[in-house]
Amino acid sequence: MAKKSKKTAKKSAKKAKAAAKKPARRTVVAKAVKSAKKAVAKAVAKVAGNGMPKPSNKPFGMDGKALQGVRILDFTHVQSGPTCTQLLAWFGADVIKVERPGIGDITRGQLRDVPNADSLYFTMLNHNKRSITIDSKHPQGKRVLDELIKTCDVLVENFAPGALDRMGLTWDHIHKTNPRMIVASVKGFGPGPYEDCKVYENVAQCTGGSASTTGFRDGPPLVTGAQIGDSGTGLHLALGIVTALFQRTRTGRGQKVLCAMQDGVLNLARVKLRDQQRLKHGPLTEYSQYGEGIPFGDATPRAGNDSGGGQPGRILMCKGAPDDPNAYIYFITQAPVWEAICDVIGEPTWKTDPEYATPKARLPKLNQIFARIEQWTMTKTKFEAMEILNQFDIPCGPILSMKELAADQSLRKTGTVVEVEHPTRGTYLSVGNPIKLSDSITEVKRSPLLGEHTDEILTDVLKLSAKDIAEIKGSGALSAPEKKDKAA
Ligand code: COA
């Protein structure tokens, strides 16, 4: 189409040129030139626009949200799944969280700090969602779910393997009910010997290669504080979902999206699989173990705080350590700034001394070099050191405590740390959307109370009448079974 328009445009432009040679026909010429220009512009717009609508002329941030119009049936619980659907909600998707009547997501009551209020565990993972309670094993509940499946674009779940099928929500059933629906799942493992296992964060860190490569060589494997198994897999799943939504614009059909937590962790630990293969060809020279003359085994070892890249780095004490557990800085001896490092720490001769001047010469002496740098960092607070080192582009970072991060004003300004109002727990602090889009600004809204939007969803989304709603409610499909009188 675009090629044709370009040809037509060229023809018109030729005609226009020829006509321009005859002064008597000025008006005709002007007209021809105008129409040629129009045809070219049209053709160019078609090619450049790639079938997209014209660029919006509303100000950035004022033309809706990135995922506006996408409706998610959110069957997630605990952390991995909720992280994923929270991100989608922040990007503007309508996320309908289906919860078990009377109980809801188990995290509502876990690690509770305020009596009778949803826990921070729940509130910090379920912003911007709506909550409906449905007993998915009740016949009427199943009917309501089928209706929701027809109107939603994506079903997201992270139940134990087989739980969704046991509810009758098999892929075949969902695909038949709504062929456009994407079914996205987090599981502990992909197909294989462990596929039926239940998995939590630390199990994933251990089975995905993170724990065996974290910690110090002479200590046991260590799990990290960052929830790379849960939140990390939630992030992977969110990308899988938006990618499947994009493919659906071409194919018109849904598909299954699976993220196994083991796979997600291994993906984040890929540099350690890199090192595993390097071991075949000699020692890992950037690991402190090399400088200490300790032989390598046949698997990637734990490397303490050694940098995972080609530039050696360590955590060093600053003024106040070790009494202050966070008075430390991460210091990287990046090769291009070696001379500046020597000047800052007061070892100018190391700039030219062949024992120190090249990265290769320094590798066996990293412990000694970092000990000397630490003598300097211990004379400064971590923030003073950061300021001085950054003047010379020396890569470094203070070890920030959660207390410091919570008080950080620049993180508040960017919305990475936000204060949220909640009707039963009051104001609390949360991590906002870490992914910033300039045309889809995130407002962080509080998490829903259990079943807060049940009526609203039945009315607005399923268009049910008051009579129908009363009938469903009467069936017990949306409420917790009455507690039996113990005396009876
Ligand atoms: N109505 C009725 N029943 C419901 C329901 C609803 N609205 N929502 C959940 N249930 C039921 C499920 O059908 C399931 O019942 P079944 O086992 O009889 O079929 C039951 O609740 C429990 O689900 P399950 O997922 O097994 O929860 P669990 O607490 O036993 O296990 C995990 C929790 C996290 C270990 C498990 O869900 C899991 O391995 N998930 C995948 C990996 C994952 O995401 N892990 C990280 C979590 S942060």
XYZ file of C-alpha atoms and ligand atoms in Angstrom:
536
model
C 0.000 0.000 0.000
C 2.691 2.431 1.088
C 4.801 1.597 -2.007
C 1.831 2.297 -4.285
C 1.164 5.646 -2.635
C 4.805 6.610 -3.012
C 4.680 5.755 -6.737
C 1.516 7.782 -7.203
C 3.078 10.632 -5.302
C 6.202 10.561 -7.500
C 4.011 10.587 -10.638
C 2.050 13.558 -9.338
C 5.260 15.368 -8.452
C 6.579 14.783 -12.047
C 3.352 16.131 -13.468
C 3.639 19.124 -11.197
C 7.202 19.814 -12.338
C 6.230 19.616 -16.005
C 3.300 21.903 -15.435
C 5.479 24.424 -13.615
C 7.399 25.037 -16.852
C 4.248 26.630 -18.356
C 3.748 29.992 -16.583
C 0.225 30.437 -17.955
C -1.055 27.525 -15.931
C 0.163 28.696 -12.475
C -3.002 27.775 -10.554
C -3.112 24.294 -12.016
C 0.558 23.857 -11.162
C 0.073 25.016 -7.590
C -2.772 22.567 -7.223
C -0.736 19.696 -8.657
C 2.221 20.457 -6.370
C -0.104 20.610 -3.367
C -1.712 17.277 -4.171
C 1.705 15.675 -4.830
C 2.935 16.936 -1.465
C -0.167 15.517 0.207
C 0.314 12.108 -1.417
C 3.963 11.976 -0.356
C 3.083 13.012 3.198
C 0.373 10.343 3.315
C 2.749 7.655 2.073
C 5.479 8.706 4.489
C 3.023 8.743 7.396
C 1.927 5.246 6.499
C 5.484 3.926 6.389
C 6.736 5.788 9.480
C 3.559 5.138 11.482
C 3.726 1.382 10.927
C -0.057 1.243 11.100
C -0.104 3.146 14.416
C -2.538 5.953 15.166
C -1.361 9.520 14.712
C 0.887 10.670 17.602
C -1.299 12.072 20.365
C -1.065 15.807 20.826
C -2.147 15.680 24.467
C 0.617 16.533 26.965
C 2.715 13.561 28.149
C 1.053 11.798 31.043
C -2.388 13.072 30.032
C -3.403 10.478 27.467
C -4.400 7.562 29.653
C -2.254 4.747 30.984
C -0.095 2.257 29.109
C -2.318 -0.767 29.875
C -5.641 1.056 29.939
C -8.384 -1.262 28.655
C -6.587 -4.443 29.736
C -8.510 -6.428 32.354
C -6.715 -8.950 34.541
C -8.348 -11.787 36.468
C -5.905 -11.950 39.338
C -5.791 -15.292 41.103
C -2.447 -14.557 42.743
C -1.444 -14.808 46.375
C 1.584 -14.372 48.652
C 4.361 -12.460 46.809
C 5.459 -13.629 43.354
C 2.100 -13.321 41.574
C 0.924 -10.175 43.399
C 4.159 -8.332 42.459
C 3.396 -9.042 38.822
C -0.245 -7.933 38.876
C 0.613 -4.862 40.986
C 2.971 -3.714 38.220
C 0.257 -4.262 35.602
C -2.193 -2.304 37.774
C 0.305 0.544 38.102
C 0.501 0.652 34.319
C -3.276 1.076 34.187
C -4.711 -2.442 33.845
C -7.963 -3.143 35.715
C -6.809 -5.871 38.103
C -9.606 -7.886 39.697
C -8.185 -9.893 42.574
C -10.231 -13.039 43.270
C -9.973 -14.088 46.902
C -11.322 -16.924 48.960
C -14.351 -15.703 50.983
C -13.590 -15.012 54.619
C -9.847 -15.628 54.288
C -8.522 -13.886 51.229
C -4.866 -13.797 50.338
C -3.072 -15.504 53.237
C -0.672 -12.556 53.568
C -3.506 -10.261 54.746
C -2.984 -11.797 58.174
C 0.724 -12.675 58.033
C 3.370 -10.662 59.934
C 0.592 -8.385 61.160
C 1.854 -5.240 62.896
C -1.488 -3.442 63.454
C -4.277 -5.545 65.033
C -7.239 -6.257 62.718
C -5.669 -4.401 59.797
C -4.277 -5.906 56.590
C -0.559 -6.523 57.043
C 2.156 -4.527 55.315
C 3.043 -7.773 53.551
C -0.336 -7.611 51.811
C -0.798 -3.854 51.437
C 2.644 -3.321 49.867
C 2.035 -5.959 47.178
C -1.552 -5.263 46.179
C -1.875 -1.576 45.373
C -4.302 -0.334 42.697
C -6.308 -3.601 42.578
C -9.994 -4.405 43.151
C -10.990 -7.343 45.348
C -13.886 -9.746 44.817
C -14.530 -12.804 46.990
C -15.587 -15.948 45.138
C -15.554 -19.554 46.280
C -14.061 -21.019 43.139
C -15.200 -24.523 44.073
C -18.894 -23.559 44.503
C -21.051 -24.223 41.381
C -22.388 -20.635 41.357
C -18.866 -19.337 42.020
C -17.644 -21.269 38.973
C -20.353 -19.639 36.858
C -19.322 -16.165 38.003
C -15.697 -17.016 37.225
C -16.627 -18.191 33.727
C -18.367 -14.883 33.107
C -15.280 -13.032 34.325
C -13.070 -15.158 32.070
C -15.185 -14.019 29.107
C -14.589 -10.345 29.894
C -10.939 -10.426 30.977
C -7.776 -10.434 28.862
C -5.377 -12.230 31.189
C -5.692 -14.733 34.030
C -2.688 -14.665 36.363
C -2.145 -17.316 39.024
C 0.553 -18.718 41.262
C -1.208 -21.605 42.947
C 0.551 -24.838 43.740
C 0.860 -27.081 40.669
C -2.523 -28.556 39.676
C -4.650 -26.272 41.903
C -6.104 -24.290 38.995
C -7.022 -27.523 37.177
C -8.676 -28.817 40.348
C -10.909 -25.723 40.278
C -11.964 -26.805 36.777
C -10.025 -23.931 35.212
C -7.939 -25.990 32.829
C -6.258 -24.370 29.829
C -8.717 -26.163 27.525
C -11.708 -24.844 29.467
C -10.370 -21.277 29.599
C -9.284 -21.273 25.957
C -12.696 -22.568 24.867
C -14.505 -19.998 27.027
C -12.337 -17.109 25.808
C -9.808 -17.904 23.053
C -8.255 -14.463 23.481
C -7.374 -15.024 27.125
C -3.715 -15.214 28.170
C -3.108 -17.583 31.096
C 0.007 -16.628 33.045
C 1.455 -18.744 35.839
C 4.294 -18.700 38.331
C 5.417 -22.135 39.452
C 8.411 -23.196 41.496
C 9.886 -25.357 38.733
C 9.320 -25.919 35.052
C 8.526 -29.390 33.653
C 10.896 -31.960 35.133
C 11.523 -33.931 38.307
C 10.402 -31.143 40.682
C 7.427 -29.760 38.753
C 4.870 -30.794 41.389
C 6.700 -29.165 44.308
C 5.485 -26.158 46.243
C 8.086 -23.426 46.359
C 8.768 -20.289 48.398
C 11.368 -17.547 47.921
C 14.365 -19.142 49.598
C 13.771 -22.513 47.952
C 14.011 -20.739 44.605
C 17.174 -18.877 45.621
C 18.717 -22.217 46.598
C 17.624 -24.164 43.526
C 18.317 -21.353 41.047
C 22.055 -21.053 41.765
C 21.956 -17.902 43.851
C 22.585 -19.407 47.310
C 25.517 -21.585 46.237
C 27.286 -18.515 44.873
C 26.372 -16.060 47.664
C 28.253 -15.712 50.956
C 31.866 -16.218 51.905
C 33.982 -19.146 50.768
C 34.510 -20.437 54.295
C 30.826 -20.086 55.275
C 27.582 -21.840 54.282
C 25.485 -20.864 51.245
C 23.529 -17.656 51.856
C 20.174 -16.293 50.701
C 19.916 -12.614 49.791
C 17.520 -10.062 51.279
C 16.281 -9.015 47.830
C 13.374 -11.276 46.895
C 14.768 -12.405 43.585
C 12.738 -15.634 43.638
C 9.349 -14.047 44.290
C 9.474 -10.432 43.136
C 12.104 -11.321 40.519
C 9.841 -13.958 38.994
C 6.868 -11.589 39.212
C 8.829 -9.133 37.071
C 9.655 -11.840 34.545
C 5.975 -12.826 34.387
C 4.834 -9.239 33.835
C 7.137 -8.993 30.830
C 5.801 -12.321 29.539
C 2.234 -11.025 29.835
C 2.746 -7.737 28.015
C 4.673 -9.592 25.312
C 1.792 -12.068 24.904
C -0.656 -9.138 24.782
C 1.454 -7.628 22.004
C 1.515 -10.885 20.043
C -2.262 -11.133 20.475
C -2.695 -7.879 18.566
C -1.406 -9.866 15.551
C -2.751 -13.373 16.173
C -5.952 -12.529 17.999
C -5.472 -15.450 20.369
C -4.223 -15.971 23.896
C -1.420 -18.255 25.018
C 0.077 -19.731 28.166
C 2.896 -17.822 29.883
C 4.938 -19.757 32.423
C 7.687 -18.417 34.660
C 9.347 -20.941 36.932
C 11.023 -19.394 39.965
C 14.098 -21.568 39.489
C 14.447 -20.245 35.933
C 13.955 -16.644 37.051
C 16.664 -16.907 39.711
C 19.069 -18.658 37.332
C 18.467 -15.906 34.796
C 19.440 -13.317 37.421
C 22.480 -15.406 38.406
C 23.651 -15.918 34.829
C 27.091 -14.385 35.475
C 27.778 -17.269 37.842
C 27.019 -19.800 35.088
C 29.458 -17.760 32.991
C 32.091 -18.307 35.690
C 31.284 -22.017 35.877
C 32.361 -22.346 32.239
C 35.413 -20.119 32.652
C 36.667 -22.493 35.353
C 37.506 -25.049 32.650
C 40.062 -22.645 31.265
C 41.830 -21.612 34.459
C 41.257 -19.834 37.774
C 38.847 -16.915 38.153
C 41.505 -14.264 38.562
C 39.190 -11.502 39.779
C 38.031 -13.599 42.782
C 40.005 -12.829 45.991
C 40.607 -16.556 46.341
C 42.985 -16.306 43.368
C 45.155 -13.692 45.086
C 45.118 -15.743 48.262
C 46.521 -18.740 46.385
C 43.539 -20.959 47.249
C 42.846 -23.470 44.488
C 39.451 -23.496 42.778
C 37.156 -26.528 42.880
C 34.945 -27.710 40.038
C 31.966 -25.389 40.722
C 31.637 -21.597 40.865
C 32.622 -20.711 44.438
C 31.124 -18.133 46.795
C 32.963 -14.872 46.328
C 32.021 -12.764 49.345
C 31.727 -9.170 48.219
C 34.009 -9.504 45.221
C 32.559 -7.762 42.206
C 30.801 -10.021 39.719
C 32.236 -8.099 36.766
C 35.673 -7.534 35.309
C 36.415 -4.578 37.619
C 37.507 -5.645 41.123
C 35.362 -4.304 43.978
C 34.872 -4.790 47.729
C 32.842 -3.512 50.647
C 35.125 -1.376 52.834
C 34.708 0.073 56.322
C 34.124 3.793 56.724
C 34.240 6.055 59.786
C 31.946 4.558 62.427
C 32.357 0.887 61.412
C 32.108 -1.709 62.725
C 29.959 -0.264 65.561
C 27.573 1.164 62.984
C 26.600 -1.963 60.996
C 26.062 0.069 57.830
C 29.096 2.399 57.893
C 30.529 0.801 54.753
C 31.011 1.692 51.114
C 31.266 -0.414 47.975
C 34.459 0.559 46.177
C 35.351 -0.443 42.607
C 38.934 -0.148 41.377
C 37.864 0.533 37.812
C 40.938 0.430 35.564
C 40.454 3.788 33.763
C 40.386 5.683 37.105
C 43.281 3.806 38.750
C 45.516 6.902 38.730
C 42.843 8.979 40.462
C 42.424 6.232 43.072
C 46.185 6.294 43.777
C 46.104 10.081 44.238
C 43.022 10.030 46.484
C 44.373 7.359 48.845
C 47.882 8.871 48.909
C 49.798 6.239 46.951
C 50.901 8.229 43.860
C 53.828 5.883 43.155
C 51.365 3.039 42.446
C 50.447 4.875 39.242
C 53.737 3.931 37.592
C 55.072 1.093 39.742
C 54.876 -1.991 37.459
C 53.707 -4.011 40.501
C 50.494 -1.919 40.612
C 50.168 0.000 37.351
C 48.240 -2.615 35.320
C 45.015 -4.502 36.155
C 46.825 -7.812 35.567
C 49.636 -6.911 37.997
C 47.066 -5.909 40.631
C 44.983 -9.113 40.498
C 47.151 -11.216 42.855
C 47.392 -8.282 45.297
C 43.763 -7.229 45.580
C 43.502 -7.964 49.312
C 46.515 -5.775 50.055
C 45.310 -3.017 47.724
C 41.816 -2.954 49.217
C 43.269 -2.978 52.746
C 45.203 0.192 51.832
C 42.104 1.804 50.295
C 40.183 0.913 53.453
C 42.735 2.808 55.568
C 41.587 5.849 53.607
C 37.812 5.123 53.634
C 37.963 4.661 57.421
C 38.941 8.324 57.746
C 35.692 9.406 56.052
C 31.984 8.768 56.590
C 30.404 6.750 53.779
C 28.756 9.931 52.442
C 31.998 11.954 52.562
C 33.814 9.150 50.741
C 31.026 8.990 48.141
C 31.293 12.724 47.514
C 35.085 12.757 47.169
C 35.268 9.631 44.985
C 32.542 10.830 42.639
C 34.539 13.962 41.871
C 36.981 11.586 40.146
C 34.315 9.309 38.616
C 35.446 6.457 40.871
C 32.474 4.048 41.007
C 31.321 3.523 44.601
C 28.150 3.335 46.678
C 27.384 3.775 50.372
C 25.683 0.843 52.104
C 22.256 2.365 52.774
C 20.094 0.996 55.553
C 16.327 0.645 55.173
C 16.047 3.500 57.698
C 18.108 5.743 55.427
C 16.180 4.699 52.313
C 12.851 5.357 54.042
C 13.978 8.907 54.833
C 15.591 9.592 51.423
C 13.952 12.698 50.003
C 15.044 12.129 46.416
C 13.334 8.707 46.404
C 10.183 10.374 47.765
C 10.330 12.954 44.966
C 10.514 10.321 42.223
C 7.705 8.246 43.730
C 9.994 5.278 44.357
C 9.148 5.622 48.055
C 5.559 6.701 48.697
C 3.283 7.333 51.650
C -0.092 5.627 51.306
C -3.280 6.202 53.305
C -5.203 3.131 54.412
C -8.603 3.145 56.155
C -7.757 0.579 58.822
C -4.000 0.879 59.276
C -3.449 4.618 58.712
C -0.447 5.933 56.768
C 2.277 3.544 55.714
C 5.354 3.671 53.540
C 5.647 1.643 50.369
C 7.863 1.189 47.369
C 6.123 2.767 44.397
C 6.532 1.826 40.754
C 10.256 1.469 40.049
C 9.610 1.616 36.286
C 8.966 5.178 35.163
C 7.076 5.831 31.923
C 6.832 9.469 30.851
C 3.417 8.988 29.213
C 1.900 6.640 31.795
C 2.391 8.152 35.197
C 1.796 5.885 38.204
C -0.490 6.918 41.026
C -0.129 4.507 43.935
C -3.578 3.680 45.352
C -4.108 1.660 48.523
C -4.726 -2.079 48.423
C -8.376 -3.217 48.550
C -10.071 -4.557 51.655
C -11.216 -8.169 51.350
C -14.163 -8.296 48.948
C -14.395 -4.491 48.866
C -15.396 -4.426 45.208
C -17.534 -7.579 44.981
C -20.808 -5.729 44.244
C -19.125 -3.150 42.014
C -17.532 -5.858 39.833
C -20.729 -7.909 39.553
C -22.642 -4.796 38.538
C -20.172 -2.873 36.367
C -18.125 -5.656 34.806
C -20.652 -8.504 34.585
C -23.687 -6.199 34.268
C -25.701 -8.376 36.659
C -29.012 -7.126 38.013
C -29.657 -6.620 41.736
C -31.887 -9.723 41.595
C -29.119 -11.878 40.067
C -26.595 -10.592 42.594
C -28.931 -11.363 45.483
C -29.442 -14.876 44.113
C -25.693 -15.531 43.802
C -25.082 -14.153 47.267
C -27.897 -16.317 48.635
C -26.208 -19.407 47.184
C -23.199 -18.844 49.452
C -20.762 -18.649 46.505
C -19.365 -15.292 47.597
C -19.231 -15.686 51.343
C -17.382 -17.783 53.869
C -19.273 -20.837 55.080
C -21.043 -20.086 58.384
C -19.089 -21.328 61.376
C -20.897 -24.309 62.888
C -22.042 -23.864 66.468
C -19.639 -25.985 68.525
C -22.348 -26.800 71.090
C -24.657 -28.207 68.417
N -11.980 -20.466 46.471
C -11.813 -21.747 46.846
N -10.614 -22.328 46.982
C -9.526 -21.550 46.756
C -9.626 -20.200 46.367
C -10.929 -19.667 46.217
N -11.114 -18.410 45.859
N -8.381 -19.716 46.219
C -7.536 -20.718 46.505
N -8.204 -21.816 46.818
C -7.672 -23.124 47.165
C -6.947 -23.777 46.019
O -7.847 -24.279 45.094
C -6.139 -24.837 46.736
O -6.963 -25.945 46.998
P -6.616 -27.472 46.568
O -5.196 -27.701 46.934
O -7.565 -28.248 47.398
O -6.821 -27.614 45.143
C -5.872 -24.182 48.088
O -6.684 -23.012 48.143
C -4.452 -23.774 48.384
O -3.733 -23.336 47.271
P -2.140 -23.484 47.232
O -1.627 -22.736 46.083
O -1.789 -24.936 47.289
O -1.685 -22.747 48.590
P -0.640 -23.214 49.697
O -0.732 -22.195 50.753
O -0.810 -24.621 50.100
O 0.785 -23.087 48.946
C 2.505 -21.919 47.726
C 1.383 -21.834 48.765
C 3.018 -20.524 47.503
C 3.626 -22.796 48.270
C 1.962 -22.529 46.418
O 0.831 -21.792 46.033
C 2.967 -22.563 45.296
O 3.886 -23.388 45.265
N 2.801 -21.656 44.313
C 3.632 -21.600 43.138
C 4.982 -21.010 43.409
C 4.896 -19.657 44.042
O 4.322 -18.734 43.536
N 5.583 -19.524 45.181
C 5.873 -18.260 45.767
C 4.847 -17.700 46.578
S 5.375 -16.111 47.056
